[in-house]
mmCIF file with all atom_site columns, C-alpha atoms in Angstrom:
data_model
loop_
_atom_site.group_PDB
_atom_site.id
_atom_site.type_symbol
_atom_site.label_atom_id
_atom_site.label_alt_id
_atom_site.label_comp_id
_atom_site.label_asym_id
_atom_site.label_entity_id
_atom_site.label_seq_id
_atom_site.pdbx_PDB_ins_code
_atom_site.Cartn_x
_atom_site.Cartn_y
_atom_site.Cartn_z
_atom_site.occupancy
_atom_site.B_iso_or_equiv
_atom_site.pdbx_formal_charge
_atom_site.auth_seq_id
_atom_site.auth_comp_id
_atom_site.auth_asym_id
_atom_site.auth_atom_id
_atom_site.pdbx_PDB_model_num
ATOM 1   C CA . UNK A 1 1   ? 7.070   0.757   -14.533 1.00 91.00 ? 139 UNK A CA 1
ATOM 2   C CA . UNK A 1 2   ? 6.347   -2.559  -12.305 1.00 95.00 ? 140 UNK A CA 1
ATOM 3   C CA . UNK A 1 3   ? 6.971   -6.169  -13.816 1.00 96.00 ? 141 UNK A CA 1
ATOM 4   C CA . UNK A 1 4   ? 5.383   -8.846  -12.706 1.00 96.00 ? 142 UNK A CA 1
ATOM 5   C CA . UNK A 1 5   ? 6.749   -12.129 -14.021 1.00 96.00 ? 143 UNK A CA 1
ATOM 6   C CA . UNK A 1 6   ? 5.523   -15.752 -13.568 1.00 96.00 ? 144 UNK A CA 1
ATOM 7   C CA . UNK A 1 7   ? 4.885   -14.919 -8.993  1.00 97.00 ? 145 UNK A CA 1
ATOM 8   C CA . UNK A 1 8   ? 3.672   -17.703 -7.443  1.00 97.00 ? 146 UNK A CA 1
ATOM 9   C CA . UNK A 1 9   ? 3.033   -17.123 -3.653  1.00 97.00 ? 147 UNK A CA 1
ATOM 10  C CA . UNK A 1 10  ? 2.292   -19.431 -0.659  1.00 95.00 ? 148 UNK A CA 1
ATOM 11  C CA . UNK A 1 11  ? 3.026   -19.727 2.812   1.00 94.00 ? 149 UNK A CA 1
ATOM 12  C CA . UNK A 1 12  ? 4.574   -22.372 5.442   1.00 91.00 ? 150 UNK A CA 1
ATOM 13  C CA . UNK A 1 13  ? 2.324   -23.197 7.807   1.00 90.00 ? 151 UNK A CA 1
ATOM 14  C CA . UNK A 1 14  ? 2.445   -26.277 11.179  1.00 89.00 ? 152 UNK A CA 1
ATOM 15  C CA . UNK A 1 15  ? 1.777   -29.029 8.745   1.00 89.00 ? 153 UNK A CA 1
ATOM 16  C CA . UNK A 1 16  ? 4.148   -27.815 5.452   1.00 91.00 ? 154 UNK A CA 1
ATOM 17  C CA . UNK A 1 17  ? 3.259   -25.327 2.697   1.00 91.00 ? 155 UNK A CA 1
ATOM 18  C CA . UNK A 1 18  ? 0.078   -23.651 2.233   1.00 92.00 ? 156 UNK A CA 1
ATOM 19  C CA . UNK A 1 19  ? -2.242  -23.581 -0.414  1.00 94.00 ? 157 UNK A CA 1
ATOM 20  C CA . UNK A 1 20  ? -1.054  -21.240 -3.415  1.00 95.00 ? 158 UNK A CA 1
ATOM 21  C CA . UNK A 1 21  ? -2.526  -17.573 -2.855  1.00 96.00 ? 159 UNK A CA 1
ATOM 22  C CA . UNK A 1 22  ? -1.123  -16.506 -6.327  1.00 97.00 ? 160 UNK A CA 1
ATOM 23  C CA . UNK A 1 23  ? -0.402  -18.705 -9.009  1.00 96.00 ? 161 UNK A CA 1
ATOM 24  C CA . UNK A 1 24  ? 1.847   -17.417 -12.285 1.00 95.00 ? 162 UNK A CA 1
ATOM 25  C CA . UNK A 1 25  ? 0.468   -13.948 -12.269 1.00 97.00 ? 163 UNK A CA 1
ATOM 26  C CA . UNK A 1 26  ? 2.119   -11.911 -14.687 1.00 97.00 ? 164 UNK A CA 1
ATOM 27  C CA . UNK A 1 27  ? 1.047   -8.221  -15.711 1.00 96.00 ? 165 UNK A CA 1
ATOM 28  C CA . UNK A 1 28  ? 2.817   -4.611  -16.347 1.00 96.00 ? 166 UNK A CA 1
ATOM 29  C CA . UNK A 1 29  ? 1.902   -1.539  -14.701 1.00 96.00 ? 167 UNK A CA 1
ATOM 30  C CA . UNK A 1 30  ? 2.816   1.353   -17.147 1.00 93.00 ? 168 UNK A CA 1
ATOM 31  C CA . UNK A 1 31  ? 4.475   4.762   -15.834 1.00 91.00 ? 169 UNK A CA 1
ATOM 32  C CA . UNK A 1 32  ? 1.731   7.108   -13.536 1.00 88.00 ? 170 UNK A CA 1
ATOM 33  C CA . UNK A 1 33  ? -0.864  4.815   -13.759 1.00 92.00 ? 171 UNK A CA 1
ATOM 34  C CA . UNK A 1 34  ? -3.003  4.599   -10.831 1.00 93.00 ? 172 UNK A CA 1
ATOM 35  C CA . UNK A 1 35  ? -4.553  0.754   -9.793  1.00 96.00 ? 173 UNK A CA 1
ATOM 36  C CA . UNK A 1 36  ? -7.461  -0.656  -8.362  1.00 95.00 ? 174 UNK A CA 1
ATOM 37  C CA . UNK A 1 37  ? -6.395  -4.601  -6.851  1.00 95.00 ? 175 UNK A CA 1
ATOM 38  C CA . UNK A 1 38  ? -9.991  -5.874  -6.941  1.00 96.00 ? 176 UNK A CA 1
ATOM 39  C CA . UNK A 1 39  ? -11.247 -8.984  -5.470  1.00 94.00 ? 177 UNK A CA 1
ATOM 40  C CA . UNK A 1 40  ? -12.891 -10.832 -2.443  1.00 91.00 ? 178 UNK A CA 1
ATOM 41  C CA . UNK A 1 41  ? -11.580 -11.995 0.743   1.00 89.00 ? 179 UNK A CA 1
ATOM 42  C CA . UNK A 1 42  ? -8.697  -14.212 0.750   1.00 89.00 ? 180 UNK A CA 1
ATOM 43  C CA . UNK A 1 43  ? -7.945  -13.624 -2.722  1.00 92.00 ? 181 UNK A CA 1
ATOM 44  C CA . UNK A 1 44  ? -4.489  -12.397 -2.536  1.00 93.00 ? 182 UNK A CA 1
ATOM 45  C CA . UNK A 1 45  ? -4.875  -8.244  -2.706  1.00 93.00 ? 183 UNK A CA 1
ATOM 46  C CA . UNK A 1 46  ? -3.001  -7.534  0.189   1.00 89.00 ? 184 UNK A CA 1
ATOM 47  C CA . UNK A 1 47  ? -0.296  -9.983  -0.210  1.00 93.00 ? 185 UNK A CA 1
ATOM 48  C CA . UNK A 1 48  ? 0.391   -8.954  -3.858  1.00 95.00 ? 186 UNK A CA 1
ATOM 49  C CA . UNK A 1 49  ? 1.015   -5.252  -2.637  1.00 92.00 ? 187 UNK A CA 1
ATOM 50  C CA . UNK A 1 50  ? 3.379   -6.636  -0.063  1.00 90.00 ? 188 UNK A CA 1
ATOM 51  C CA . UNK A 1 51  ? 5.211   -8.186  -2.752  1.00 94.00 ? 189 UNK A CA 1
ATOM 52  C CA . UNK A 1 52  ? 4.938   -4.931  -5.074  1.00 94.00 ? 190 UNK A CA 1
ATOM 53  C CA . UNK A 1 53  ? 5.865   -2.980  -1.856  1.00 89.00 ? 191 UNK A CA 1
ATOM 54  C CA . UNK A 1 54  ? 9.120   -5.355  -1.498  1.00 88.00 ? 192 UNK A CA 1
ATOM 55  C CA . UNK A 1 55  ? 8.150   -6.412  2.307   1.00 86.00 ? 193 UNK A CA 1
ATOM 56  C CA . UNK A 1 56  ? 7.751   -10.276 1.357   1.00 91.00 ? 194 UNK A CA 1
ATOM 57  C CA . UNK A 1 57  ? 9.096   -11.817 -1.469  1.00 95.00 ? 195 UNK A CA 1
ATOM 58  C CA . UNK A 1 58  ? 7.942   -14.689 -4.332  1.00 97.00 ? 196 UNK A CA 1
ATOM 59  C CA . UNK A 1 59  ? 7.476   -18.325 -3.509  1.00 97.00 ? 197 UNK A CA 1
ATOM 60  C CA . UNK A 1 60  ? 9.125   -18.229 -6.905  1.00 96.00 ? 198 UNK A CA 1
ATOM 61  C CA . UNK A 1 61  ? 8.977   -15.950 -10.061 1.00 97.00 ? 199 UNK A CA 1
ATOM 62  C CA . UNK A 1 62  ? 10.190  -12.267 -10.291 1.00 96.00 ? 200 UNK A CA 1
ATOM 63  C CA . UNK A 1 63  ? 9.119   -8.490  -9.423  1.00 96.00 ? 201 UNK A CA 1
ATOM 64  C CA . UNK A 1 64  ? 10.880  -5.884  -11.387 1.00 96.00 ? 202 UNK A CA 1
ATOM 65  C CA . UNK A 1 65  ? 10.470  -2.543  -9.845  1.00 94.00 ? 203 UNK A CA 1
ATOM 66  C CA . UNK A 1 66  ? 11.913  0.390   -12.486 1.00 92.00 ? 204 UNK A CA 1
ATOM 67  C CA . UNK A 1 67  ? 10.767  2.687   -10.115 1.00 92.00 ? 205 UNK A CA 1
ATOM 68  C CA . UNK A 1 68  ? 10.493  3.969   -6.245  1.00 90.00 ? 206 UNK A CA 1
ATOM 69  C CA . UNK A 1 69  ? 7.937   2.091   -4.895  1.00 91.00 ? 207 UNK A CA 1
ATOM 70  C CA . UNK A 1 70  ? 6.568   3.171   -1.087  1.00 85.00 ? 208 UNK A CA 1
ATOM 71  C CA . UNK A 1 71  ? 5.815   0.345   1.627   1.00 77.00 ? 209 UNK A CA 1
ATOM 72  C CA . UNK A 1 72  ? 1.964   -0.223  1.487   1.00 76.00 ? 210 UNK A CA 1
ATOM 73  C CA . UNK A 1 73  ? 0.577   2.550   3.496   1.00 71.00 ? 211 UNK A CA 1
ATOM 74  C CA . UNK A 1 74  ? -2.126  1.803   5.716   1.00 60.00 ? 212 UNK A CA 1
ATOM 75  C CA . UNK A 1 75  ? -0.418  -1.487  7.374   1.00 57.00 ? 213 UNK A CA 1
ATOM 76  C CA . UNK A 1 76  ? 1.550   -1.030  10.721  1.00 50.00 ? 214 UNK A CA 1
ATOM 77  C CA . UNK A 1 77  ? 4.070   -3.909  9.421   1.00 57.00 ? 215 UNK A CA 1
ATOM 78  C CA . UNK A 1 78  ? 7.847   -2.391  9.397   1.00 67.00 ? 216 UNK A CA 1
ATOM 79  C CA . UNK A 1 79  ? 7.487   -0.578  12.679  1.00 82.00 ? 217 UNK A CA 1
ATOM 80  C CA . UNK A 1 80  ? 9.329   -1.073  15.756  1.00 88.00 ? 218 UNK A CA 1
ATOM 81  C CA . UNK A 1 81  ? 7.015   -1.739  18.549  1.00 90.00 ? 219 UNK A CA 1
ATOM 82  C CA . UNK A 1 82  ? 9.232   -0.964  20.880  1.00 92.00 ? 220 UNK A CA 1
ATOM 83  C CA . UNK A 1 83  ? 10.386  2.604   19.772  1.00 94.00 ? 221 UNK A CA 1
ATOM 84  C CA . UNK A 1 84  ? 8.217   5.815   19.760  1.00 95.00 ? 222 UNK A CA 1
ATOM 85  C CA . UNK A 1 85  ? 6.533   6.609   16.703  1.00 94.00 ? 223 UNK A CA 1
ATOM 86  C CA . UNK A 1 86  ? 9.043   9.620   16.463  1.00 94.00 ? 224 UNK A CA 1
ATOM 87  C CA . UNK A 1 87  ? 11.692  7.342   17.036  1.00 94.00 ? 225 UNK A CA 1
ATOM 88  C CA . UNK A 1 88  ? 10.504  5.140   13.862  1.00 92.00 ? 226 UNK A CA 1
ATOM 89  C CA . UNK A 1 89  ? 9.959   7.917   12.079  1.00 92.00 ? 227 UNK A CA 1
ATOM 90  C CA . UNK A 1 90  ? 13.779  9.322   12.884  1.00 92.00 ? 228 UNK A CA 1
ATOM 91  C CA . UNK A 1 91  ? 14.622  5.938   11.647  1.00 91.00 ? 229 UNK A CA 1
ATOM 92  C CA . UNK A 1 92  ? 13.271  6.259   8.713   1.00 88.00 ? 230 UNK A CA 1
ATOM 93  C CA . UNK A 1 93  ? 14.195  9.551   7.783   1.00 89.00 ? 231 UNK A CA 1
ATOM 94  C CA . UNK A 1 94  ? 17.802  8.416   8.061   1.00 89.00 ? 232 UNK A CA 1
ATOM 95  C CA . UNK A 1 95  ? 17.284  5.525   5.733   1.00 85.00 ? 233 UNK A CA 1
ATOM 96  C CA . UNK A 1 96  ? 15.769  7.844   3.279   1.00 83.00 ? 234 UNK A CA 1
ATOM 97  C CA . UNK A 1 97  ? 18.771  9.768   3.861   1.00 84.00 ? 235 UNK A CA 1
ATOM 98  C CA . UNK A 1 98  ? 17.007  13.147  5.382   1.00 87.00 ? 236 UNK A CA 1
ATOM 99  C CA . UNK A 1 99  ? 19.258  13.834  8.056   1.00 84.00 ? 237 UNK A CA 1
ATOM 100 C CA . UNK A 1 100 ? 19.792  17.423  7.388   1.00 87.00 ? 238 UNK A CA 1
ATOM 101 C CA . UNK A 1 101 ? 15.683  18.523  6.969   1.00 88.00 ? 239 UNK A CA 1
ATOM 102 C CA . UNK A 1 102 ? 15.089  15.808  9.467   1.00 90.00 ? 240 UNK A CA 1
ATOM 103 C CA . UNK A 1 103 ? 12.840  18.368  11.511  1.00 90.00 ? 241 UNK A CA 1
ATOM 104 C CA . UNK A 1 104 ? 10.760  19.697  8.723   1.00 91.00 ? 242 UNK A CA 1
ATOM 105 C CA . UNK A 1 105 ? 9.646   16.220  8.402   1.00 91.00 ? 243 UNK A CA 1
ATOM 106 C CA . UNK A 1 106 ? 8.974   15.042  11.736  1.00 93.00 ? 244 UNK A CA 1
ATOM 107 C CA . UNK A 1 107 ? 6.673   18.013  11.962  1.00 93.00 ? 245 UNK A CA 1
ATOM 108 C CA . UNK A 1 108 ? 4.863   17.042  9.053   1.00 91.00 ? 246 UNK A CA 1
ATOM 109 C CA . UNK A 1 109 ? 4.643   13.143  9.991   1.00 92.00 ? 247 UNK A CA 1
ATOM 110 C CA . UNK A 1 110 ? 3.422   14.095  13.375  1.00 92.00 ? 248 UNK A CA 1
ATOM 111 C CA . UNK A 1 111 ? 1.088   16.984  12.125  1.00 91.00 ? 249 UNK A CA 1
ATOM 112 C CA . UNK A 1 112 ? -0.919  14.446  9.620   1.00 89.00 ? 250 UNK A CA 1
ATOM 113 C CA . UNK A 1 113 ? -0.666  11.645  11.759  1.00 89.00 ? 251 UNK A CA 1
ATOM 114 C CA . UNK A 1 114 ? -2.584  13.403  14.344  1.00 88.00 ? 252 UNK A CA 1
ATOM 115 C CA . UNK A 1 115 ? -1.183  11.232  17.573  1.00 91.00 ? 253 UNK A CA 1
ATOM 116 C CA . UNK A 1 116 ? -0.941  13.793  20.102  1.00 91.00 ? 254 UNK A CA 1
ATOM 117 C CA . UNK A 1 117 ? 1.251   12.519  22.893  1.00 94.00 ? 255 UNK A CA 1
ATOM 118 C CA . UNK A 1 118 ? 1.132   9.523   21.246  1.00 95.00 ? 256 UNK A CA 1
ATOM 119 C CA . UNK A 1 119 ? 3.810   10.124  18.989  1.00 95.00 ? 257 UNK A CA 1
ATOM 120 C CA . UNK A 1 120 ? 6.088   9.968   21.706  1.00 95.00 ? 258 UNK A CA 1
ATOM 121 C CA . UNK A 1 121 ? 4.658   6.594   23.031  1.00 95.00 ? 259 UNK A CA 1
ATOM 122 C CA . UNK A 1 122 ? 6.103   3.182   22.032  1.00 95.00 ? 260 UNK A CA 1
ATOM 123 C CA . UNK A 1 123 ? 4.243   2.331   19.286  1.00 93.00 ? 261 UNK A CA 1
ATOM 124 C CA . UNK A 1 124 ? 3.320   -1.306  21.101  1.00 93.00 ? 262 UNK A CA 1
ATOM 125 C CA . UNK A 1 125 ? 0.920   0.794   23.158  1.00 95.00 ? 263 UNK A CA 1
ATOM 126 C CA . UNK A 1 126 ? -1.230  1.668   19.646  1.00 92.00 ? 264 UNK A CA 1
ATOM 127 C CA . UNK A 1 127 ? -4.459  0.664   18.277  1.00 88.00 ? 265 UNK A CA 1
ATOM 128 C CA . UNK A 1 128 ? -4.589  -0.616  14.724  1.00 81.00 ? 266 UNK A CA 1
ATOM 129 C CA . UNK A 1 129 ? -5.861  2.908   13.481  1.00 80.00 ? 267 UNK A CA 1
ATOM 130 C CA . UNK A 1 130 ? -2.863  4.240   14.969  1.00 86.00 ? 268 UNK A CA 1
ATOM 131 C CA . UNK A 1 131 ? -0.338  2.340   13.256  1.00 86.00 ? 269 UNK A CA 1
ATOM 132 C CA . UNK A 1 132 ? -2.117  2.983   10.012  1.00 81.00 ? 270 UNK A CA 1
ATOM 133 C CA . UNK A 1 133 ? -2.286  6.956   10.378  1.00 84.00 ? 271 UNK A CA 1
ATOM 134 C CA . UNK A 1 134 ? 1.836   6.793   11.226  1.00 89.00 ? 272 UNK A CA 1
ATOM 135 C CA . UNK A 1 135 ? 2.393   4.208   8.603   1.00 85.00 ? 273 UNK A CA 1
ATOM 136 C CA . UNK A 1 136 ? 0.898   6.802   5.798   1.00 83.00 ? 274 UNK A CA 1
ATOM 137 C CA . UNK A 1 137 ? 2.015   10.080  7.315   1.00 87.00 ? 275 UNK A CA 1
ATOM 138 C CA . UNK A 1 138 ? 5.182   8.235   6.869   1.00 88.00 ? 276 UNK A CA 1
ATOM 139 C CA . UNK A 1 139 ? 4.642   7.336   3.339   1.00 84.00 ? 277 UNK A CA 1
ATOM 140 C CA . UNK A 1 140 ? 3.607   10.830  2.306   1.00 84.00 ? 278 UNK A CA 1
ATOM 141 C CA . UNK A 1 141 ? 6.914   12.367  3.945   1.00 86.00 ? 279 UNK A CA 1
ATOM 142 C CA . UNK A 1 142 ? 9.202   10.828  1.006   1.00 85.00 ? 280 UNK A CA 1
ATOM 143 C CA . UNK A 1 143 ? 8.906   11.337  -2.786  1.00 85.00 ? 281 UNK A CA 1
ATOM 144 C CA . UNK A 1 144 ? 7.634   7.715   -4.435  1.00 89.00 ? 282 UNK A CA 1
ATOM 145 C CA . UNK A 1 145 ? 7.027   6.853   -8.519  1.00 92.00 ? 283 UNK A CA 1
ATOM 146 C CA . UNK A 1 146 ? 4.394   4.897   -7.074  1.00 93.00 ? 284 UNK A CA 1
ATOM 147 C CA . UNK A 1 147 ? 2.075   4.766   -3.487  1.00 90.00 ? 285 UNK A CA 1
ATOM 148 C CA . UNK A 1 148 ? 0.609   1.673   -2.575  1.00 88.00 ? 286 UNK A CA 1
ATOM 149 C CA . UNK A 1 149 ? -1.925  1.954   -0.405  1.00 85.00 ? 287 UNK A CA 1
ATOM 150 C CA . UNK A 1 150 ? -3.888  -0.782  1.343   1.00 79.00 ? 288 UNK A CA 1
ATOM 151 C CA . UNK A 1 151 ? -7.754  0.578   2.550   1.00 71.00 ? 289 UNK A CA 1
ATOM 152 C CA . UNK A 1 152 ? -6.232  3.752   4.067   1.00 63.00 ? 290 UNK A CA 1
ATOM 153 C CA . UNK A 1 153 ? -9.717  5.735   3.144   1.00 56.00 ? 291 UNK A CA 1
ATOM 154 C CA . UNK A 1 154 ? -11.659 2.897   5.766   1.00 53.00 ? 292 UNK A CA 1
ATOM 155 C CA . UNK A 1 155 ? -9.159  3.227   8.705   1.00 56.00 ? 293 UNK A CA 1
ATOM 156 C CA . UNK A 1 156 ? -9.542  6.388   11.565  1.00 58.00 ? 294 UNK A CA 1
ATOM 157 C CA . UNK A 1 157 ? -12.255 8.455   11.885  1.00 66.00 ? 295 UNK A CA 1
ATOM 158 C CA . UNK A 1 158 ? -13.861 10.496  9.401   1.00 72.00 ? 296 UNK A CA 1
ATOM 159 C CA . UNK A 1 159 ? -11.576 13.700  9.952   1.00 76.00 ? 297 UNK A CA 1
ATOM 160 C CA . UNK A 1 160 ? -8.836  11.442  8.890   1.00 78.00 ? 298 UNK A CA 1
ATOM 161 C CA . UNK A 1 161 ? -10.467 9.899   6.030   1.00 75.00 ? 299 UNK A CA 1
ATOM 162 C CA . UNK A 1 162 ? -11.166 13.050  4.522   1.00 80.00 ? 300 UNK A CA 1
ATOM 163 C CA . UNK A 1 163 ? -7.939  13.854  5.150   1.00 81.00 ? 301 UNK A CA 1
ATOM 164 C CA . UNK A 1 164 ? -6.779  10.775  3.132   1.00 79.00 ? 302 UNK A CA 1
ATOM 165 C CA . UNK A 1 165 ? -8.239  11.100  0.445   1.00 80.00 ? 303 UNK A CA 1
ATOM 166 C CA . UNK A 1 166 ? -7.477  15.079  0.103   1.00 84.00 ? 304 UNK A CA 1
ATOM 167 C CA . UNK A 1 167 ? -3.735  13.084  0.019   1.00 82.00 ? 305 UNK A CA 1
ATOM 168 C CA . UNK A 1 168 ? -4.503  10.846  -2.393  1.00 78.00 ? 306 UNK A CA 1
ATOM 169 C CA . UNK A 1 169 ? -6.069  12.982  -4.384  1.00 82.00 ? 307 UNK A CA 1
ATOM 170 C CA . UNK A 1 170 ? -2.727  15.203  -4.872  1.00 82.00 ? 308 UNK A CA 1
ATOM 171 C CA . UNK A 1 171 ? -0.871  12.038  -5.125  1.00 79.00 ? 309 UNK A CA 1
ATOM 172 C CA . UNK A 1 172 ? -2.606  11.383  -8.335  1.00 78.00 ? 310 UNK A CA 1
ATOM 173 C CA . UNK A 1 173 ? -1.507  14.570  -9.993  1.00 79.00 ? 311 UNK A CA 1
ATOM 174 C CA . UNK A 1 174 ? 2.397   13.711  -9.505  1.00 85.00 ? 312 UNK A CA 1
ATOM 175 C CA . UNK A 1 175 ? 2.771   9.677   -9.065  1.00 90.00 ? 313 UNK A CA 1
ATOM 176 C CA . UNK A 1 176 ? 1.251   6.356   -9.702  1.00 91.00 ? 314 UNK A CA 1
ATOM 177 C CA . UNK A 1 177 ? -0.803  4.693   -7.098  1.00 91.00 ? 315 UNK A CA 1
ATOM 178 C CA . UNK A 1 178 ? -1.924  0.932   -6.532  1.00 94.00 ? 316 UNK A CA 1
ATOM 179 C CA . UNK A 1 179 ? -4.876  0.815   -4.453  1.00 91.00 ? 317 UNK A CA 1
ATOM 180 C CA . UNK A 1 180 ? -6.613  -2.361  -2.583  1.00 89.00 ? 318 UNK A CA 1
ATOM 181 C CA . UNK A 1 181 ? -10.271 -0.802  -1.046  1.00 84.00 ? 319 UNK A CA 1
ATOM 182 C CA . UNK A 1 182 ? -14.089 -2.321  -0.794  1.00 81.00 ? 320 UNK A CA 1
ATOM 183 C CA . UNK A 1 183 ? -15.777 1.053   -1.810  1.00 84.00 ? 321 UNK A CA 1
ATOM 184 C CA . UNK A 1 184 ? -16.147 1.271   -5.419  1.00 90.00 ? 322 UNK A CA 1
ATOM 185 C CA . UNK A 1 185 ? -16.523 4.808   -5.455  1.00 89.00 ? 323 UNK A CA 1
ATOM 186 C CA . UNK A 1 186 ? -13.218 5.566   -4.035  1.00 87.00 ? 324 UNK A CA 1
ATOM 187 C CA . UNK A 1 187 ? -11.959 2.857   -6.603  1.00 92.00 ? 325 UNK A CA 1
ATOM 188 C CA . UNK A 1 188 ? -13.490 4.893   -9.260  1.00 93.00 ? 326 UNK A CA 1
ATOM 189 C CA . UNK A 1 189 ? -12.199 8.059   -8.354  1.00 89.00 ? 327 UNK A CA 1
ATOM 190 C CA . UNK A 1 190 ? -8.797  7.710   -7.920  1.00 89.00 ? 328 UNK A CA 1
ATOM 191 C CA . UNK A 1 191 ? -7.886  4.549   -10.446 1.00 93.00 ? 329 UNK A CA 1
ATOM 192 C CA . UNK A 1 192 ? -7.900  4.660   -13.716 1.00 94.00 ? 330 UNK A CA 1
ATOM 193 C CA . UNK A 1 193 ? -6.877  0.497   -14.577 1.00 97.00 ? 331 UNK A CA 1
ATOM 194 C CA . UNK A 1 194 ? -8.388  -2.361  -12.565 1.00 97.00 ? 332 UNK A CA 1
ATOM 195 C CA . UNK A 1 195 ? -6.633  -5.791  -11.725 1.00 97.00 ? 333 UNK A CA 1
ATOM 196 C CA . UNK A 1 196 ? -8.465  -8.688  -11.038 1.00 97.00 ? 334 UNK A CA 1
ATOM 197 C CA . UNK A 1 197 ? -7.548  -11.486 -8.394  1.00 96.00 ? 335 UNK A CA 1
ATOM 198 C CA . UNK A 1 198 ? -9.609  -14.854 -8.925  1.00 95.00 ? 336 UNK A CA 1
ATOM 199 C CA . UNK A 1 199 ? -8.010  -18.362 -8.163  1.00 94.00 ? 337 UNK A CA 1
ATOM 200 C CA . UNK A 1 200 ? -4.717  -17.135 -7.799  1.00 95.00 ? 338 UNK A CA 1
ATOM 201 C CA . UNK A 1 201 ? -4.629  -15.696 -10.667 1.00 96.00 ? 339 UNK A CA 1
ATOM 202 C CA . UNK A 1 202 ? -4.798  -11.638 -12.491 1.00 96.00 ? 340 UNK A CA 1
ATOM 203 C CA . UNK A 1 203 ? -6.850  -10.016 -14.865 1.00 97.00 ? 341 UNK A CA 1
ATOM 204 C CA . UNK A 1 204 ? -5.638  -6.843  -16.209 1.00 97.00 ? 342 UNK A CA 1
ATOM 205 C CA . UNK A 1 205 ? -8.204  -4.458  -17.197 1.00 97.00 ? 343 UNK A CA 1
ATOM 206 C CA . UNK A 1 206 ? -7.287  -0.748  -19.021 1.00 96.00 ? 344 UNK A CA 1
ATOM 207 C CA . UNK A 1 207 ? -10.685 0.750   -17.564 1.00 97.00 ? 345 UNK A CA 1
ATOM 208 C CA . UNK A 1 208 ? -11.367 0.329   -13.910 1.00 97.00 ? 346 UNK A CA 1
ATOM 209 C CA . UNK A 1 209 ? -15.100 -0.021  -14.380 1.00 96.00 ? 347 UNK A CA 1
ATOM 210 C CA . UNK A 1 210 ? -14.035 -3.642  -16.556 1.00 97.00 ? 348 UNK A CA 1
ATOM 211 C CA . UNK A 1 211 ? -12.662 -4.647  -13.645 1.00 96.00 ? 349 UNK A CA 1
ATOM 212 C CA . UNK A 1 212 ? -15.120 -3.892  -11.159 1.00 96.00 ? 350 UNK A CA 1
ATOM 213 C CA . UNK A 1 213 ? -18.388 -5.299  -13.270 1.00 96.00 ? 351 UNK A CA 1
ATOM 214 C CA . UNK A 1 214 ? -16.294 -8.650  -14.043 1.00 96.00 ? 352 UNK A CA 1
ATOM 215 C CA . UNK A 1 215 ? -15.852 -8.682  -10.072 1.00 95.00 ? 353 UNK A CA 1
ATOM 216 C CA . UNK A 1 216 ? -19.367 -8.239  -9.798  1.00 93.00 ? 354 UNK A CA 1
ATOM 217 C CA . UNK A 1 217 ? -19.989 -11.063 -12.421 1.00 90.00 ? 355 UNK A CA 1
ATOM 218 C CA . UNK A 1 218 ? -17.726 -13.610 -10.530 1.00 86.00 ? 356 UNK A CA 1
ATOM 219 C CA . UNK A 1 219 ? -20.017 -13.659 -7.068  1.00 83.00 ? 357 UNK A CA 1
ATOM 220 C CA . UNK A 1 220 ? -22.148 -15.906 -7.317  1.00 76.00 ? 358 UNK A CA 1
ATOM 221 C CA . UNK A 1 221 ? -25.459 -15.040 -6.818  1.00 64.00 ? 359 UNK A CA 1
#
């Protein structure tokens, strides 16, 4: 279960703090249920699941996490740019406290990550895909409660999509999952709720197809 209570969220910027990108949202996500964050640009979806995720914190109010929680997969944040992407993931096996299978899960990191030489490179040297297909191969090495994932099904090429969403899709079946993408359909299939972000603020909706036709509703036309 994830509690959020009363998170406000805004940033510093040159000339003081920023406008509010969340305002006093407050809602519960029960046990194994899976997400849809839906909303347009610049309404907050991807800074919400860094505050689920635990990578940025509250302007002010509280996150209560009764649960393992993964980083948001699909964003290279976290890495070091200067290390290999087997070094980070050696890193983070060790924080995870997999020393002793340490191998079996490099294989499997570098195996769905699909980097070639790459994985060997300092991550510095890759593209924006790149980071994304480490940051999730990452992710699915280590057993969550809940996957966040931010538009993993639009990053790589289609091989890897497909290959995404085959993850995902046996994700599902064991853990919860809070998922920010633009394609409906992929909303549809693998969420079962639906949050709203509008104005800084969150609508909680039991069915994801609520959510997404009050979305619709809210453009204007």
């Amino acid at each position: 279960m994830i509690v959020v209570q009363d998170v406000y969220k805004r940033y510093q910027t040159a000339h003081g703090p920023g406008p509010w990108v969340l305002e006093g949202v407050n809602f519960t996500i029960p046990p194994r249920t899976n997400v849809g964050l839906i909303g347009g640009n610049g309404a907050g979806k991807s800074t919400l699941l860094r505050l689920i995720g635990g990578i940025d914190q509250p302007t002010r109010g509280h996150i209560e996490r009764r649960c393992r929680v993964s980083w948001p997969m699909g964003r290279g944040g976290g890495l070091q740019n200067a290390l290999s992407g087997r070094q980070n993931a050696k890193f983070v096996c060790r924080i995870h406290g997999h020393e002793d299978d340490m191998h079996e899960r490099l294989e499997g990191i570098q195996q769905f990550a699909a980097l070639g030489r790459s994985f060997d490179e300092p991550v510095k040297t890759y593209s924006s895909g790149m980071k994304s297909r480490l940051q999730f191969a990452l992710s699915l090495a280590f057993d969550f409660d809940v996957y966040i994932s931010d538009e993993v099904t639009a990053a790589g090429d289609a091989a890897f999509r497909n290959k995404a969403r085959e993850a995902f899709r046996e994700l599902v079946d064991r853990a919860g999952l809070i998922m920010v993408s633009h394609g409906e359909e992929v909303l549809k299939q693998f969420c079962s709720a639906g949050i709203l972000l509008r104005g800084g603020k969150a609508y909680w909706f039991d069915a994801i197809d609520d959510a997404l036709r009050a979305y619709r509703k809210s453009i204007p036309a």
